[in-house]
Amino acid sequence: MALEGKVAVVTGAAQGLGKGFSEILLKNGAKVALLDVAEVAGKSLKESLDEQYGPDRTLFIPCDVQSQQQFKAAIQKTVETFGQLDIFCNNAGIINEVDWEKAVSVNLMGVVRGTYLALEHMNKLSGGQGGVIVNIASIAGLGPLLSVPVYTATKHGVVGFTRAMADASKESGYGIRFNLICPTFVQTDILNALQSPAILGQFSNLEDSTKKLMEQHGILDVSQVTEAFLQLVLDETKDGAALMVLSKGSQYSTFPSII
Ligand SMILES: NC(=O)c1ccc[n+]([C@@H]2O[C@H](COP(=O)([O-])OP(=O)(O)OC[C@H]3O[C@@H](n4cnc5c(N)ncnc54)[C@H](O)[C@@H]3O)[C@@H](O)[C@H]2O)c1
Ligand SMILES: CC/C=C\C[C@H](O)/C=C/C=C\C=C\C=C\[C@@H](O)[C@@H](O)C/C=C\CCC(=O)O
């Protein structure tokens, strides 16, 4: 998939990985709708992207992925402005083991919501042009991260949902590829959760064990993950794939086969 003229939506786009995904899509020719709850950061990012790419290449739309109404309106506005939708990245995510229902709501329900809303515009069976949906999980979606059990559960949920959607799409003919990015630790603000008893709650005692894990795994730069993301967007042979991004490089996860 060449990106010139393609239109993308990225959630949680105001900073961190979402900002990186948006920038690499722009660099490669796409138009990008930046969705985020953080209005100040989102508007400021749009201003700086306007200087680099011109005002017609991006939209910033305040949007909480927990709100069906806001999310639906944001996607509608993207399609009305840019005329189509080809690439959808469900990236918004949080860690909150205290308000764990919010973590489930943002990380898992937000991904399901975004995917179903995107399908309304992208599904070839309902008049769309097809495309690719990339969901951002984590290696905590493939194995346990002890200090954040609910976060771990949501990311496992994102992995299972995305793989099932890939199979549903192939079988039904949606014309949409579904892929996953599963990074190890990346240098973004989400790592601050580790030092916050208000976020880790009853698992705060596991800070040192998590730090040890972080030393073993290393901490990636955002750019290492955005390169992997671009690969999954562009490579038409990848569907239902989970690309782990690790310090030693990127590799596709294998899963037990079911007869
Ligand atoms: N940084 C890491 O170590 C790491 C590793 C693996 C996976 N991830 C995943 O990458 C994704 C991005 O995280 P990040 O590291 O860039 O964190 P981050 O905290 O820097 O960025 C998250 C962004 O999501 C936005 N957001 C939060 N709740 C939202 C909501 N309800 N609706 C819309 N936007 C919302 C925030 O405002 C922020 O801009 C998350 O899904 C995270 O789980 C991160
Ligand atoms: C405080 C948490 C901060 C950020 C969350 C973010 O998603 C980062 C997660 C990083 C690490 C998770 C580690 C989990 C490790 C193990 O469970 C392991 O079994 C994972 C499975 C596969 C890894 C493959 C490999 O290392 O080769």
Short mmCIF file of C-alpha atoms and ligand atoms in Angstrom, two decimals:
data_model
loop_
_atom_site.label_atom_id
_atom_site.label_comp_id
_atom_site.label_asym_id
_atom_site.label_seq_id
_atom_site.Cartn_x
_atom_site.Cartn_y
_atom_site.Cartn_z
CA MET A 1 0.00 0.00 0.00
CA ALA A 2 1.61 3.27 -1.14
CA LEU A 3 0.65 6.06 1.26
CA GLU A 4 0.41 9.02 -1.12
CA GLY A 5 -3.23 10.22 -0.95
CA LYS A 6 -4.20 7.71 1.75
CA VAL A 7 -6.13 8.84 4.81
CA ALA A 8 -5.38 7.66 8.34
CA VAL A 9 -6.88 8.02 11.81
CA VAL A 10 -4.60 7.65 14.85
CA THR A 11 -6.04 7.66 18.39
CA GLY A 12 -3.98 8.94 21.30
CA ALA A 13 -2.04 10.91 18.71
CA ALA A 14 -1.07 13.97 20.77
CA GLN A 15 2.16 12.53 22.20
CA GLY A 16 4.31 9.44 22.58
CA LEU A 17 3.83 6.56 20.16
CA GLY A 18 0.66 8.00 18.60
CA LYS A 19 2.53 11.14 17.67
CA GLY A 20 5.30 8.99 16.17
CA PHE A 21 2.84 6.90 14.13
CA SER A 22 1.17 10.07 12.85
CA GLU A 23 4.50 11.60 11.82
CA ILE A 24 5.70 8.54 9.92
CA LEU A 25 2.38 8.36 8.04
CA LEU A 26 2.69 12.06 7.14
CA LYS A 27 6.33 11.63 6.04
CA ASN A 28 5.18 8.89 3.69
CA GLY A 29 2.44 10.96 2.07
CA ALA A 30 -0.74 10.18 4.02
CA LYS A 31 -3.24 12.65 5.50
CA VAL A 32 -3.81 12.06 9.20
CA ALA A 33 -6.64 12.76 11.63
CA LEU A 34 -5.11 13.11 15.09
CA LEU A 35 -7.60 12.07 17.81
CA ASP A 36 -6.88 12.61 21.49
CA VAL A 37 -8.48 13.66 24.78
CA ALA A 38 -5.53 15.98 25.41
CA GLU A 39 -6.70 19.14 23.63
CA VAL A 40 -3.78 21.45 24.43
CA ALA A 41 -1.14 18.94 23.35
CA GLY A 42 -3.19 17.93 20.29
CA LYS A 43 -3.66 21.50 19.06
CA SER A 44 -0.01 22.31 19.63
CA LEU A 45 1.07 19.19 17.69
CA LYS A 46 -1.22 20.15 14.80
CA GLU A 47 0.34 23.64 14.72
CA SER A 48 3.85 22.25 14.48
CA LEU A 49 2.83 19.66 11.85
CA ASP A 50 1.15 22.44 9.83
CA GLU A 51 4.51 24.24 9.58
CA GLN A 52 6.15 21.10 8.23
CA TYR A 53 3.41 19.60 6.04
CA GLY A 54 0.91 22.42 5.49
CA PRO A 55 -2.51 22.85 7.13
CA ASP A 56 -4.38 20.50 4.79
CA ARG A 57 -2.55 17.31 5.74
CA THR A 58 -3.83 16.92 9.33
CA LEU A 59 -6.90 17.44 11.46
CA PHE A 60 -6.84 17.50 15.25
CA ILE A 61 -10.12 16.26 16.71
CA PRO A 62 -10.64 16.16 20.47
CA CYS A 63 -11.97 12.67 21.15
CA ASP A 64 -12.25 10.33 24.10
CA VAL A 65 -12.23 6.76 22.78
CA GLN A 66 -14.61 5.88 25.63
CA SER A 67 -17.35 7.97 24.03
CA GLN A 68 -19.28 6.34 21.19
CA GLN A 69 -20.69 9.73 20.22
CA GLN A 70 -17.35 11.58 20.12
CA PHE A 71 -15.56 8.73 18.36
CA LYS A 72 -18.26 8.32 15.70
CA ALA A 73 -18.35 12.08 15.05
CA ALA A 74 -14.54 12.25 14.81
CA ILE A 75 -14.42 9.53 12.16
CA GLN A 76 -17.32 11.11 10.29
CA LYS A 77 -15.47 14.46 10.29
CA THR A 78 -12.31 12.76 9.00
CA VAL A 79 -14.18 11.19 6.08
CA GLU A 80 -16.05 14.41 5.29
CA THR A 81 -12.80 16.41 5.30
CA PHE A 82 -10.44 13.99 3.55
CA GLY A 83 -12.98 12.02 1.50
CA GLN A 84 -11.98 8.48 2.50
CA LEU A 85 -10.49 6.28 5.23
CA ASP A 86 -7.73 3.74 4.52
CA ILE A 87 -5.62 3.30 7.66
CA PHE A 88 -6.86 3.13 11.24
CA CYS A 89 -4.57 2.93 14.26
CA ASN A 90 -6.12 2.19 17.67
CA ASN A 91 -3.26 3.46 19.81
CA ALA A 92 -4.80 5.30 22.81
CA GLY A 93 -3.99 3.44 26.02
CA ILE A 94 -3.47 3.99 29.73
CA ILE A 95 -2.22 2.19 32.82
CA ASN A 96 -4.53 2.38 35.83
CA GLU A 97 -4.66 -0.58 38.19
CA VAL A 98 -6.69 1.44 40.73
CA ASP A 99 -9.43 2.69 38.39
CA TRP A 100 -9.09 -0.60 36.52
CA GLU A 101 -12.50 -0.30 34.89
CA LYS A 102 -11.23 2.82 33.12
CA ALA A 103 -8.20 0.86 31.87
CA VAL A 104 -10.53 -1.78 30.42
CA SER A 105 -12.76 0.94 28.98
CA VAL A 106 -9.94 2.81 27.21
CA ASN A 107 -7.57 -0.03 26.28
CA LEU A 108 -10.00 -2.76 25.24
CA MET A 109 -13.46 -1.27 24.76
CA GLY A 110 -11.91 1.75 22.99
CA VAL A 111 -10.15 -0.57 20.51
CA VAL A 112 -13.33 -2.56 19.83
CA ARG A 113 -15.32 0.67 19.44
CA GLY A 114 -12.75 2.24 17.10
CA THR A 115 -12.54 -0.90 15.01
CA TYR A 116 -16.33 -1.23 14.57
CA LEU A 117 -16.70 2.48 13.73
CA ALA A 118 -13.83 2.28 11.23
CA LEU A 119 -15.46 -0.75 9.60
CA GLU A 120 -18.55 1.34 8.83
CA HIS A 121 -16.40 3.37 6.41
CA MET A 122 -13.72 0.86 5.33
CA ASN A 123 -15.57 -2.43 4.90
CA LYS A 124 -15.85 -3.36 1.20
CA LEU A 125 -19.12 -5.17 1.99
CA SER A 126 -20.71 -1.84 2.91
CA GLY A 127 -19.26 0.33 0.15
CA GLY A 128 -15.82 1.07 1.64
CA GLN A 129 -12.47 0.70 -0.10
CA GLY A 130 -10.83 -1.69 2.42
CA GLY A 131 -7.47 -0.87 4.00
CA VAL A 132 -5.55 -1.74 7.14
CA ILE A 133 -6.24 -1.52 10.88
CA VAL A 134 -3.22 -1.63 13.19
CA ASN A 135 -3.94 -2.07 16.88
CA ILE A 136 -1.30 -1.21 19.46
CA ALA A 137 -0.97 -3.95 22.06
CA SER A 138 2.27 -4.69 23.94
CA ILE A 139 4.42 -7.68 24.76
CA ALA A 140 2.26 -7.53 27.89
CA GLY A 141 -0.42 -8.75 25.46
CA LEU A 142 1.60 -11.93 24.88
CA GLY A 143 2.88 -12.63 28.38
CA PRO A 144 2.32 -11.28 31.90
CA LEU A 145 3.62 -7.98 33.25
CA LEU A 146 3.38 -8.56 36.99
CA SER A 147 2.84 -4.98 38.23
CA VAL A 148 -0.10 -4.29 35.87
CA PRO A 149 -2.45 -7.32 35.72
CA VAL A 150 -5.45 -5.44 34.33
CA TYR A 151 -3.29 -3.64 31.75
CA THR A 152 -1.91 -7.11 30.84
CA ALA A 153 -5.47 -8.44 30.49
CA THR A 154 -6.55 -5.57 28.23
CA LYS A 155 -3.55 -6.06 25.94
CA HIS A 156 -4.19 -9.83 25.74
CA GLY A 157 -7.76 -8.86 24.84
CA VAL A 158 -6.55 -6.56 22.07
CA VAL A 159 -4.38 -9.37 20.67
CA GLY A 160 -7.25 -11.88 20.67
CA PHE A 161 -9.78 -9.42 19.26
CA THR A 162 -7.49 -8.29 16.45
CA ARG A 163 -6.58 -11.82 15.39
CA ALA A 164 -10.24 -12.87 15.38
CA MET A 165 -11.14 -9.77 13.34
CA ALA A 166 -8.41 -10.65 10.81
CA ASP A 167 -9.98 -14.09 10.36
CA ALA A 168 -13.50 -12.62 10.17
CA SER A 169 -12.34 -10.11 7.56
CA LYS A 170 -10.66 -12.78 5.40
CA GLU A 171 -13.61 -15.14 5.59
CA SER A 172 -16.24 -12.47 4.94
CA GLY A 173 -14.34 -10.32 2.44
CA TYR A 174 -14.10 -6.98 4.27
CA GLY A 175 -10.93 -6.17 2.30
CA ILE A 176 -9.29 -5.00 5.53
CA ARG A 177 -6.04 -6.33 7.01
CA PHE A 178 -5.80 -6.43 10.81
CA ASN A 179 -2.38 -6.34 12.48
CA LEU A 180 -0.82 -5.80 15.90
CA ILE A 181 2.22 -4.03 17.23
CA CYS A 182 3.54 -5.50 20.49
CA PRO A 183 6.39 -3.33 21.79
CA THR A 184 8.48 -3.83 24.88
CA PHE A 185 9.10 -0.72 27.06
CA VAL A 186 9.27 2.50 25.06
CA GLN A 187 10.46 5.89 26.30
CA THR A 188 7.12 7.72 26.68
CA ASP A 189 5.10 9.22 29.54
CA ILE A 190 3.24 5.95 30.19
CA LEU A 191 6.36 4.69 31.98
CA ASN A 192 5.73 7.29 34.73
CA ALA A 193 2.96 4.97 35.94
CA LEU A 194 5.62 2.79 37.45
CA GLN A 195 6.44 5.43 40.08
CA SER A 196 2.84 6.22 40.93
CA PRO A 197 1.09 4.44 43.83
CA ALA A 198 -2.10 6.24 42.71
CA ILE A 199 -1.91 4.26 39.46
CA LEU A 200 -0.35 0.93 40.55
CA GLY A 201 -2.33 0.71 43.81
CA GLN A 202 -1.97 -2.73 45.45
CA PHE A 203 0.88 -3.59 43.03
CA SER A 204 3.11 -0.62 43.99
CA ASN A 205 5.38 -3.00 45.89
CA LEU A 206 6.39 -4.53 42.54
CA GLU A 207 8.10 -1.37 41.27
CA ASP A 208 11.61 -2.82 41.75
CA SER A 209 10.74 -6.11 40.00
CA THR A 210 9.35 -4.12 37.06
CA LYS A 211 12.47 -1.94 36.97
CA LYS A 212 14.59 -5.10 36.85
CA LEU A 213 12.48 -6.35 33.93
CA MET A 214 12.99 -2.99 32.26
CA GLU A 215 16.76 -3.33 32.63
CA GLN A 216 16.59 -6.81 31.08
CA HIS A 217 14.33 -5.78 28.19
CA GLY A 218 15.79 -2.30 27.63
CA ILE A 219 13.79 0.81 26.72
CA LEU A 220 13.14 1.57 23.05
CA ASP A 221 12.98 4.94 21.32
CA VAL A 222 9.66 5.81 19.71
CA SER A 223 11.32 5.73 16.26
CA GLN A 224 12.12 2.00 16.62
CA VAL A 225 8.41 1.29 17.01
CA THR A 226 7.22 3.62 14.26
CA GLU A 227 9.45 1.82 11.72
CA ALA A 228 7.79 -1.49 12.68
CA PHE A 229 4.36 0.16 12.40
CA LEU A 230 5.12 1.41 8.89
CA GLN A 231 6.18 -2.11 7.88
CA LEU A 232 2.79 -3.50 8.98
CA VAL A 233 0.89 -0.75 7.18
CA LEU A 234 2.79 -1.20 3.92
CA ASP A 235 3.29 -4.96 3.69
CA GLU A 236 0.13 -6.31 2.03
CA THR A 237 1.14 -9.88 2.92
CA LYS A 238 0.77 -9.20 6.64
CA ASP A 239 -2.70 -9.94 8.00
CA GLY A 240 -3.43 -11.17 11.53
CA ALA A 241 0.24 -10.60 12.37
CA ALA A 242 1.58 -9.53 15.77
CA LEU A 243 4.91 -7.78 15.35
CA MET A 244 6.94 -7.70 18.58
CA VAL A 245 9.31 -4.75 18.81
CA LEU A 246 12.15 -5.67 21.12
CA SER A 247 15.63 -4.32 21.89
CA LYS A 248 17.11 -7.09 19.74
CA GLY A 249 14.89 -6.01 16.81
CA SER A 250 11.42 -6.80 15.50
CA GLN A 251 10.03 -10.30 15.12
CA TYR A 252 6.61 -11.79 14.41
CA SER A 253 4.99 -13.65 17.28
CA THR A 254 3.96 -17.25 16.74
CA PHE A 255 0.79 -18.62 18.32
CA PRO A 256 -0.34 -22.16 19.11
CA SER A 257 -2.27 -23.55 16.17
CA ILE A 258 -5.79 -24.79 16.78
CA ILE A 259 -7.08 -27.74 14.80
N1 LIG B 1 5.49 3.21 26.12
C1 LIG B 1 5.50 1.91 26.31
O1 LIG B 1 6.35 1.36 27.03
C2 LIG B 1 4.50 1.05 25.60
C3 LIG B 1 4.83 -0.30 25.36
C4 LIG B 1 3.91 -1.12 24.72
C5 LIG B 1 2.69 -0.61 24.32
N2 LIG B 1 2.39 0.70 24.58
C6 LIG B 1 1.08 1.18 24.15
O2 LIG B 1 1.25 2.24 23.24
C7 LIG B 1 0.10 3.07 23.26
C8 LIG B 1 0.53 4.53 23.37
O3 LIG B 1 1.13 4.74 24.62
P1 LIG B 1 2.34 5.74 24.87
O4 LIG B 1 3.46 4.93 25.39
O5 LIG B 1 2.55 6.61 23.69
O6 LIG B 1 1.74 6.56 26.10
P2 LIG B 1 1.46 8.11 26.32
O7 LIG B 1 0.88 8.19 27.68
O8 LIG B 1 2.67 8.91 26.00
O9 LIG B 1 0.36 8.47 25.21
C9 LIG B 1 -0.96 8.03 25.30
C10 LIG B 1 -1.85 9.00 24.55
O10 LIG B 1 -3.18 8.50 24.59
C11 LIG B 1 -4.05 9.55 24.95
N3 LIG B 1 -5.25 9.02 25.61
C12 LIG B 1 -5.35 8.49 26.85
N4 LIG B 1 -6.62 8.17 27.11
C13 LIG B 1 -7.34 8.49 26.01
C14 LIG B 1 -8.71 8.39 25.67
N5 LIG B 1 -9.60 7.92 26.54
N6 LIG B 1 -9.11 8.79 24.44
C15 LIG B 1 -8.21 9.30 23.57
N7 LIG B 1 -6.91 9.44 23.84
C16 LIG B 1 -6.48 9.03 25.04
C17 LIG B 1 -3.24 10.44 25.87
O11 LIG B 1 -3.79 11.74 25.99
C18 LIG B 1 -1.88 10.40 25.20
O12 LIG B 1 -1.77 11.40 24.23
C19 LIG B 1 -0.76 2.58 24.43
O13 LIG B 1 -1.80 1.76 23.96
C20 LIG B 1 0.22 1.76 25.25
O14 LIG B 1 -0.42 0.77 26.00
C21 LIG B 1 3.27 1.53 25.19
C1 LIG B 2 4.96 -0.05 33.77
C2 LIG B 2 4.53 -0.59 32.46
C3 LIG B 2 4.90 0.26 31.34
C4 LIG B 2 4.55 0.10 30.08
C5 LIG B 2 3.67 -0.95 29.57
C6 LIG B 2 4.07 -1.39 28.23
O1 LIG B 2 3.06 -2.08 27.56
C7 LIG B 2 5.34 -2.16 28.27
C8 LIG B 2 5.45 -3.49 28.49
C9 LIG B 2 6.79 -4.03 28.54
C10 LIG B 2 7.17 -5.24 28.92
C11 LIG B 2 6.35 -6.40 29.23
C12 LIG B 2 6.97 -7.50 29.60
C13 LIG B 2 6.36 -8.82 29.67
C14 LIG B 2 7.20 -9.87 29.71
C15 LIG B 2 6.90 -11.33 29.76
O2 LIG B 2 5.64 -11.64 30.19
C16 LIG B 2 7.14 -12.07 28.43
O3 LIG B 2 6.70 -13.39 28.58
C17 LIG B 2 6.46 -11.41 27.23
C18 LIG B 2 6.32 -12.33 26.06
C19 LIG B 2 7.06 -12.29 24.94
C20 LIG B 2 8.33 -11.55 24.80
C21 LIG B 2 9.17 -12.16 23.71
C22 LIG B 2 10.67 -11.97 23.91
O4 LIG B 2 11.10 -11.22 24.81
O5 LIG B 2 11.40 -12.58 23.14
#
